[in-house]
Short mmCIF file of C-alpha atoms in Angstrom, two decimals:
data_model
loop_
_atom_site.label_atom_id
_atom_site.label_comp_id
_atom_site.label_asym_id
_atom_site.label_seq_id
_atom_site.Cartn_x
_atom_site.Cartn_y
_atom_site.Cartn_z
CA MET A 1 -10.18 22.15 8.25
CA THR A 2 -7.64 19.69 6.30
CA GLN A 3 -5.00 21.60 4.38
CA PRO A 4 -3.69 20.19 0.93
CA LEU A 5 -0.27 18.09 1.47
CA GLY A 6 2.76 17.88 -0.71
CA SER A 7 2.61 15.22 -3.95
CA VAL A 8 5.68 13.25 -3.12
CA MET A 9 6.20 10.12 -1.42
CA LEU A 10 9.72 9.23 -0.37
CA ASP A 11 12.25 7.15 1.33
CA LEU A 12 15.34 7.62 3.43
CA GLU A 13 18.46 6.35 3.07
CA GLY A 14 19.51 4.39 6.85
CA PRO A 15 17.91 3.93 9.82
CA ARG A 16 18.21 7.81 11.48
CA LEU A 17 17.52 11.14 9.76
CA ARG A 18 20.83 12.70 7.92
CA PRO A 19 20.86 15.93 7.40
CA GLU A 20 20.39 16.44 4.41
CA GLU A 21 17.19 14.63 4.63
CA SER A 22 15.80 16.75 7.14
CA ASP A 23 16.81 19.61 4.40
CA MET A 24 14.38 17.87 1.76
CA LEU A 25 11.52 17.06 3.96
CA LYS A 26 10.94 20.48 4.55
CA ARG A 27 10.21 20.92 1.88
CA PRO A 28 5.69 21.91 0.44
CA GLU A 29 6.40 18.91 -1.84
CA VAL A 30 6.92 16.15 0.26
CA GLY A 31 3.73 14.80 1.65
CA GLY A 32 4.78 11.64 2.76
CA VAL A 33 7.51 9.50 3.48
CA ILE A 34 7.79 5.19 3.06
CA LEU A 35 10.04 3.62 4.78
CA PHE A 36 12.05 -0.08 3.33
CA SER A 37 13.84 -2.58 5.65
CA ARG A 38 16.77 -0.65 5.41
CA ASN A 39 15.32 2.12 7.12
CA ILE A 40 14.50 -0.53 10.59
CA GLU A 41 15.92 -2.23 13.20
CA ASP A 42 12.97 -2.70 15.70
CA ALA A 43 9.65 -1.64 16.26
CA GLN A 44 11.14 1.00 19.17
CA GLN A 45 13.56 2.92 16.59
CA VAL A 46 10.38 3.00 14.54
CA GLN A 47 8.82 4.86 16.48
CA ALA A 48 12.37 6.91 16.97
CA LEU A 49 12.25 7.49 13.23
CA CYS A 50 9.09 8.45 12.99
CA ALA A 51 9.08 11.42 15.75
CA ALA A 52 12.24 12.67 14.13
CA ILE A 53 10.84 13.13 10.74
CA ARG A 54 7.24 14.47 12.70
CA ARG A 55 8.93 16.88 14.67
CA LEU A 56 10.13 18.43 11.58
CA ARG A 57 6.30 18.03 9.45
CA PRO A 58 4.25 16.56 11.74
CA ASP A 59 1.76 16.86 8.87
CA LEU A 60 3.20 14.29 6.45
CA LEU A 61 2.10 10.79 6.06
CA LEU A 62 4.10 8.05 7.19
CA ALA A 63 3.82 4.58 5.58
CA ILE A 64 5.52 1.30 5.23
CA ASP A 65 4.31 -2.22 3.07
CA GLN A 66 3.86 -4.23 5.66
CA GLU A 67 1.71 -7.31 3.83
CA GLY A 68 2.76 -10.43 5.81
CA GLY A 69 5.13 -13.40 4.00
CA ARG A 70 7.74 -11.98 2.00
CA VAL A 71 6.48 -8.28 2.55
CA GLN A 72 7.22 -7.49 5.70
CA ARG A 73 9.40 -4.69 6.50
CA LEU A 74 9.12 -4.13 9.83
CA ARG A 75 10.04 -7.87 11.81
CA ALA A 76 11.42 -6.80 15.44
CA GLY A 77 9.32 -5.29 17.80
CA VAL A 78 5.65 -6.84 16.40
CA THR A 79 4.03 -10.18 15.06
CA ARG A 80 5.26 -11.75 12.18
CA LEU A 81 2.94 -11.85 9.48
CA PRO A 82 1.46 -14.87 7.41
CA ALA A 83 1.16 -13.44 3.64
CA MET A 84 -2.51 -13.84 2.67
CA ALA A 85 -2.96 -16.95 0.75
CA ARG A 86 -1.73 -18.50 3.64
CA LEU A 87 -4.35 -16.16 5.91
CA ALA A 88 -6.89 -17.63 3.40
CA GLU A 89 -6.06 -21.78 3.87
CA GLY A 90 -9.62 -23.55 4.86
CA PHE A 91 -11.79 -21.00 3.60
CA ASP A 92 -14.01 -24.22 1.55
CA SER A 93 -14.03 -25.97 4.45
CA ASP A 94 -14.76 -23.12 6.77
CA PRO A 95 -15.83 -19.87 5.33
CA GLN A 96 -16.60 -18.41 8.52
CA ALA A 97 -13.37 -18.45 10.38
CA VAL A 98 -11.43 -17.74 7.90
CA VAL A 99 -13.52 -14.02 7.30
CA GLN A 100 -12.53 -13.13 10.62
CA ARG A 101 -9.43 -14.47 10.85
CA CYS A 102 -8.80 -11.85 8.14
CA GLN A 103 -10.13 -9.49 10.09
CA ASP A 104 -8.11 -9.76 12.81
CA ALA A 105 -5.09 -9.60 10.73
CA GLY A 106 -6.03 -6.58 8.99
CA TRP A 107 -7.25 -5.79 12.82
CA LEU A 108 -4.17 -6.48 14.45
CA LEU A 109 -1.95 -5.09 11.56
CA GLY A 110 -3.55 -2.05 11.58
CA MET A 111 -3.18 -1.65 15.74
CA GLU A 112 0.75 -2.45 15.78
CA MET A 113 1.95 0.15 13.07
CA ALA A 114 -0.61 2.95 14.44
CA ALA A 115 0.81 2.46 18.20
CA CYS A 116 4.77 2.53 15.48
CA ALA A 117 3.34 5.94 15.23
CA LEU A 118 2.49 5.26 10.72
CA ASP A 119 0.31 6.35 9.44
CA LEU A 120 -0.98 3.77 6.97
CA SER A 121 0.52 0.36 5.76
CA PHE A 122 0.09 -0.32 1.57
CA ALA A 123 -2.17 -3.36 2.45
CA PRO A 124 -4.24 -5.48 1.56
CA VAL A 125 -3.31 -7.22 -1.98
CA LEU A 126 -6.29 -6.82 -3.84
CA ASP A 127 -4.58 -8.47 -6.94
CA VAL A 128 -6.05 -12.17 -8.31
CA ASP A 129 -3.56 -15.06 -8.78
CA GLY A 130 -3.14 -15.74 -11.90
CA GLY A 131 -0.66 -18.86 -12.03
CA ASP A 132 2.13 -17.47 -12.69
CA SER A 133 2.68 -14.27 -11.97
CA THR A 134 6.89 -14.08 -10.11
CA VAL A 135 5.59 -10.86 -8.00
CA ILE A 136 2.15 -11.40 -7.06
CA GLY A 137 2.01 -15.05 -5.94
CA ASP A 138 0.69 -16.35 -2.73
CA ARG A 139 0.59 -12.42 -2.01
CA SER A 140 -3.24 -13.27 -2.94
CA PHE A 141 -5.34 -13.95 -1.04
CA SER A 142 -6.80 -16.37 -3.70
CA THR A 143 -7.42 -17.32 -7.49
CA ASP A 144 -11.11 -16.97 -7.23
CA PRO A 145 -11.85 -13.31 -8.46
CA ARG A 146 -14.61 -13.40 -4.90
CA VAL A 147 -12.97 -15.16 -2.45
CA VAL A 148 -10.03 -11.76 -3.04
CA SER A 149 -13.11 -9.98 -2.63
CA LEU A 150 -14.60 -11.38 0.77
CA LEU A 151 -11.38 -11.67 2.61
CA GLY A 152 -10.23 -8.17 0.96
CA ARG A 153 -13.58 -6.53 2.89
CA ALA A 154 -12.30 -8.11 6.20
CA PHE A 155 -9.21 -6.83 5.84
CA ILE A 156 -10.05 -3.22 5.50
CA ASN A 157 -12.80 -3.41 7.63
CA GLY A 158 -9.98 -5.30 10.37
CA LEU A 159 -8.19 -2.17 9.45
CA HIS A 160 -10.70 0.40 9.78
CA GLU A 161 -11.50 -1.40 13.46
CA ALA A 162 -8.30 -0.36 14.05
CA GLY A 163 -7.90 3.29 12.59
CA MET A 164 -6.12 2.32 9.75
CA VAL A 165 -6.88 3.65 6.04
CA ALA A 166 -6.54 0.67 3.48
CA VAL A 167 -4.85 0.86 0.49
CA GLY A 168 -5.15 -1.56 -2.49
CA LYS A 169 -3.66 -3.30 -5.14
CA HIS A 170 -2.51 -2.89 -7.84
CA PHE A 171 -5.01 -2.01 -9.33
CA PRO A 172 -6.48 -3.69 -12.05
CA GLY A 173 -5.71 -6.58 -10.65
CA HIS A 174 -1.52 -7.39 -11.38
CA GLY A 175 -2.12 -10.58 -11.48
CA GLY A 176 -2.62 -12.03 -14.61
CA VAL A 177 1.00 -11.26 -16.09
CA ALA A 178 4.24 -13.32 -14.91
CA ALA A 179 6.59 -10.56 -15.55
CA ASP A 180 7.38 -8.83 -12.12
CA SER A 181 6.83 -4.90 -13.25
CA HIS A 182 9.98 -4.04 -10.76
CA HIS A 183 12.53 -5.41 -13.10
CA GLU A 184 10.26 -5.20 -17.23
CA LEU A 185 7.24 -3.33 -17.81
CA PRO A 186 4.13 -6.25 -18.51
CA VAL A 187 1.85 -6.47 -20.67
CA ASP A 188 -1.36 -7.96 -20.62
CA SER A 189 -3.49 -8.81 -23.34
CA ARG A 190 -6.82 -10.02 -22.43
CA PRO A 191 -10.06 -8.03 -23.54
CA LEU A 192 -11.80 -5.59 -21.29
CA GLU A 193 -14.71 -7.43 -20.37
CA ALA A 194 -12.23 -10.81 -19.16
CA LEU A 195 -10.69 -8.11 -16.78
CA ARG A 196 -14.06 -6.92 -15.95
CA ARG A 197 -14.87 -10.43 -14.70
CA HIS A 198 -12.10 -11.55 -13.67
CA ASP A 199 -9.26 -9.06 -12.03
CA LEU A 200 -11.19 -6.25 -11.82
CA LEU A 201 -14.07 -7.47 -9.41
CA PRO A 202 -12.19 -7.08 -6.00
CA PHE A 203 -11.84 -3.54 -6.93
CA ALA A 204 -14.91 -2.94 -8.15
CA GLU A 205 -17.08 -4.70 -5.48
CA LEU A 206 -14.53 -3.08 -2.39
CA ALA A 207 -14.52 0.60 -4.09
CA GLY A 208 -16.43 2.55 -1.58
CA GLU A 209 -14.47 0.91 1.14
CA LEU A 210 -11.08 1.48 0.16
CA ASP A 211 -9.64 4.79 0.83
CA GLY A 212 -6.61 4.35 -1.08
CA VAL A 213 -5.69 2.45 -4.12
CA MET A 214 -2.08 1.82 -6.04
CA PRO A 215 -2.47 0.49 -10.42
CA ALA A 216 -0.04 -1.14 -11.27
CA HIS A 217 2.47 -0.41 -13.93
CA VAL A 218 1.28 -2.64 -16.79
CA VAL A 219 0.11 -2.07 -19.94
CA TYR A 220 -3.87 -3.67 -20.58
CA SER A 221 -2.76 -3.73 -23.95
CA ALA A 222 -6.65 -3.99 -24.99
CA PHE A 223 -7.79 -1.00 -23.22
CA ASP A 224 -4.95 1.41 -23.24
CA GLU A 225 -1.51 1.34 -24.53
CA ARG A 226 0.40 3.36 -21.31
CA PRO A 227 0.52 1.56 -17.45
CA ALA A 228 -2.22 1.54 -15.43
CA GLY A 229 -0.58 3.73 -12.92
CA PHE A 230 0.08 6.58 -16.38
CA SER A 231 -3.71 5.88 -17.78
CA ARG A 232 -6.73 8.64 -17.91
CA SER A 233 -8.80 6.22 -19.21
CA TRP A 234 -8.25 3.27 -16.24
CA LEU A 235 -7.79 6.35 -13.31
CA GLY A 236 -11.43 7.85 -14.84
CA LEU A 237 -13.01 3.77 -15.19
CA LEU A 238 -11.71 3.59 -11.07
CA ARG A 239 -13.19 7.12 -10.24
CA GLU A 240 -16.13 7.35 -12.85
CA GLU A 241 -17.29 3.90 -13.64
CA LEU A 242 -16.90 2.22 -10.06
CA GLY A 243 -17.08 5.37 -7.60
CA PHE A 244 -13.05 5.58 -5.86
CA LYS A 245 -13.23 8.63 -4.15
CA GLY A 246 -10.31 8.74 -2.01
CA THR A 247 -6.92 7.99 -2.53
CA ILE A 248 -4.63 7.46 -5.73
CA PHE A 249 -1.05 6.21 -5.53
CA SER A 250 1.40 5.95 -8.10
CA ASP A 251 3.49 2.62 -7.64
CA ASP A 252 7.16 3.18 -7.84
CA LEU A 253 7.91 5.09 -9.90
CA GLY A 254 11.70 3.82 -10.25
CA MET A 255 10.41 0.39 -11.14
CA ALA A 256 12.08 -0.78 -14.77
CA GLY A 257 8.22 -0.88 -15.80
CA ALA A 258 7.38 2.64 -14.85
CA THR A 259 10.12 3.93 -17.44
CA VAL A 260 8.31 4.17 -20.50
CA ALA A 261 7.05 7.28 -18.91
CA GLY A 262 10.13 9.11 -19.25
CA THR A 263 12.53 10.62 -16.81
CA PRO A 264 11.46 10.22 -13.71
CA GLY A 265 9.92 14.49 -13.49
CA GLU A 266 8.27 13.07 -16.35
CA ARG A 267 6.81 9.88 -14.89
CA ALA A 268 5.46 11.98 -11.99
CA LEU A 269 3.74 15.00 -14.28
CA ALA A 270 2.31 11.76 -16.89
CA ALA A 271 0.77 10.14 -12.58
CA LEU A 272 0.14 12.90 -11.55
CA GLU A 273 -2.18 14.37 -14.85
CA ALA A 274 -4.14 10.62 -15.91
CA GLY A 275 -5.09 11.02 -12.13
CA CYS A 276 -3.03 9.94 -9.19
CA ASP A 277 -3.12 12.04 -6.35
CA MET A 278 0.52 11.52 -4.42
CA VAL A 279 3.63 9.81 -6.64
CA LEU A 280 6.28 7.39 -5.43
CA ILE A 281 9.45 7.41 -6.10
CA CYS A 282 12.03 5.57 -4.02
CA ASN A 283 16.01 4.42 -4.82
CA ASP A 284 16.92 6.95 -6.23
CA ARG A 285 17.69 10.12 -4.67
CA ALA A 286 19.09 11.77 -7.81
CA ALA A 287 14.92 10.56 -8.93
CA ALA A 288 14.17 11.64 -6.12
CA LEU A 289 15.19 15.85 -6.54
CA GLU A 290 14.16 16.12 -9.93
CA VAL A 291 10.34 14.95 -8.93
CA LEU A 292 10.20 17.39 -6.16
CA ASP A 293 11.22 19.89 -8.52
CA ALA A 294 8.76 18.56 -11.12
CA CYS A 295 5.90 18.71 -8.66
CA GLU A 296 6.44 22.35 -7.25
CA GLY A 297 3.36 23.76 -6.57
CA ARG A 298 1.81 19.93 -6.69
CA ALA A 299 -1.22 19.76 -3.44
CA SER A 300 -4.68 17.82 -2.79
CA LYS A 301 -6.11 17.43 0.33
CA ARG A 302 -7.44 13.79 -0.27
CA GLN A 303 -3.70 11.90 1.19
CA ALA A 304 -3.62 14.75 3.52
CA LYS A 305 -7.08 12.51 4.86
CA LEU A 306 -5.22 9.13 5.55
CA ARG A 307 -3.63 10.55 8.11
CA TYR A 308 -4.11 8.59 11.68
CA ARG A 309 -7.07 10.81 13.75
CA ARG A 310 -7.13 8.86 16.97
CA ALA A 311 -5.01 8.56 20.20
CA ARG A 312 -2.70 5.76 19.14
CA PRO A 313 -2.73 2.78 20.68
CA SER A 314 1.35 1.37 22.75
CA LEU A 315 3.08 -0.89 21.66
CA GLU A 316 4.06 -2.72 25.63
CA ALA A 317 -0.19 -2.18 26.04
CA LEU A 318 -1.58 -4.20 23.75
CA PRO A 319 -0.44 -7.56 25.47
CA ALA A 320 -3.15 -6.77 27.97
CA LEU A 321 -5.82 -6.49 25.33
CA SER A 322 -7.17 -10.34 24.96
CA ARG A 323 -7.42 -9.81 21.31
CA TRP A 324 -4.16 -9.14 20.90
CA ARG A 325 -2.78 -12.28 22.23
CA ARG A 326 -5.41 -13.69 20.80
CA VAL A 327 -4.57 -13.10 17.29
CA HIS A 328 -1.08 -12.95 17.73
CA ALA A 329 -0.54 -16.79 18.68
CA GLN A 330 -2.46 -17.57 15.30
CA LEU A 331 -0.99 -15.80 13.19
CA GLU A 332 2.33 -16.63 14.38
CA SER A 333 1.61 -19.68 13.91
CA LEU A 334 0.55 -19.55 10.50
CA ALA A 335 3.78 -17.52 10.36
CA ASP A 336 5.68 -20.86 11.27
CA THR A 337 4.24 -23.29 9.13
CA SER A 338 4.46 -20.43 5.91
CA PRO A 339 5.85 -22.83 3.52
#
């Protein structure tokens, strides 16, 4: 029987657990840990760090942002992944080959992250590239929402083949604003019907296949004055209209786009009350402690269902798989030639 898991995912300061972090991870409000580049030396060290965390709390979700391109936290000892736009190249001339490439990429990512003892990567990006976004750009599969849906589905299928969950981001779409929500609060003023025809389309088509969704710290002012991750209207639309039944993760509550919701503790409660199941708080230990205090007693079974359930593959054994060798060579070649 699945036991409820705490509602806070937080980060660590370095590549090894510190005593004060061990004490913090024992708090029941903690439900997960996300690794950043500062926590990583190579794949073997990540395995060791995950093992140390699991000795303290075997139930915790262990996560990473490992999309490819400029967002690849773990690089040494695993495949270099091209950006999603690079994966999509050639779609017009050979769509079947590109769909297979995206599925293979999802499978390889899932196998490698599972072998490193992680439970999930926050992928795929389902934002539609609007051409002006400073933070999305080549992280998106395409400027065409139907291509994003098709290739996103292939990537999700590949992750599922590897036994790993898929977390789509950034609902309902961050690609239509130029501002970066890490540094400011973007406002997208397009009407809801325009969003439905464009940015929302991949999320609408894939809601039944995603295990998790991360909403954007973006205000869609024609629909709600609150950023999507703090909006009961947006998260209600995701649940009720789109039928999404998985876990909703907030984006990092330390980002500038989240500060409109108040103090760190107020942000966490606002996100949970809007419909998020788990909140992320990163790069600020004092804020993390405040969020833990605010989230006392908050837990859910949804996020507990995302743990990797299969026997984990071995990093050393992956090269014995012909599929891994083929996909590894293909993706490394694409990564080498990325602009």
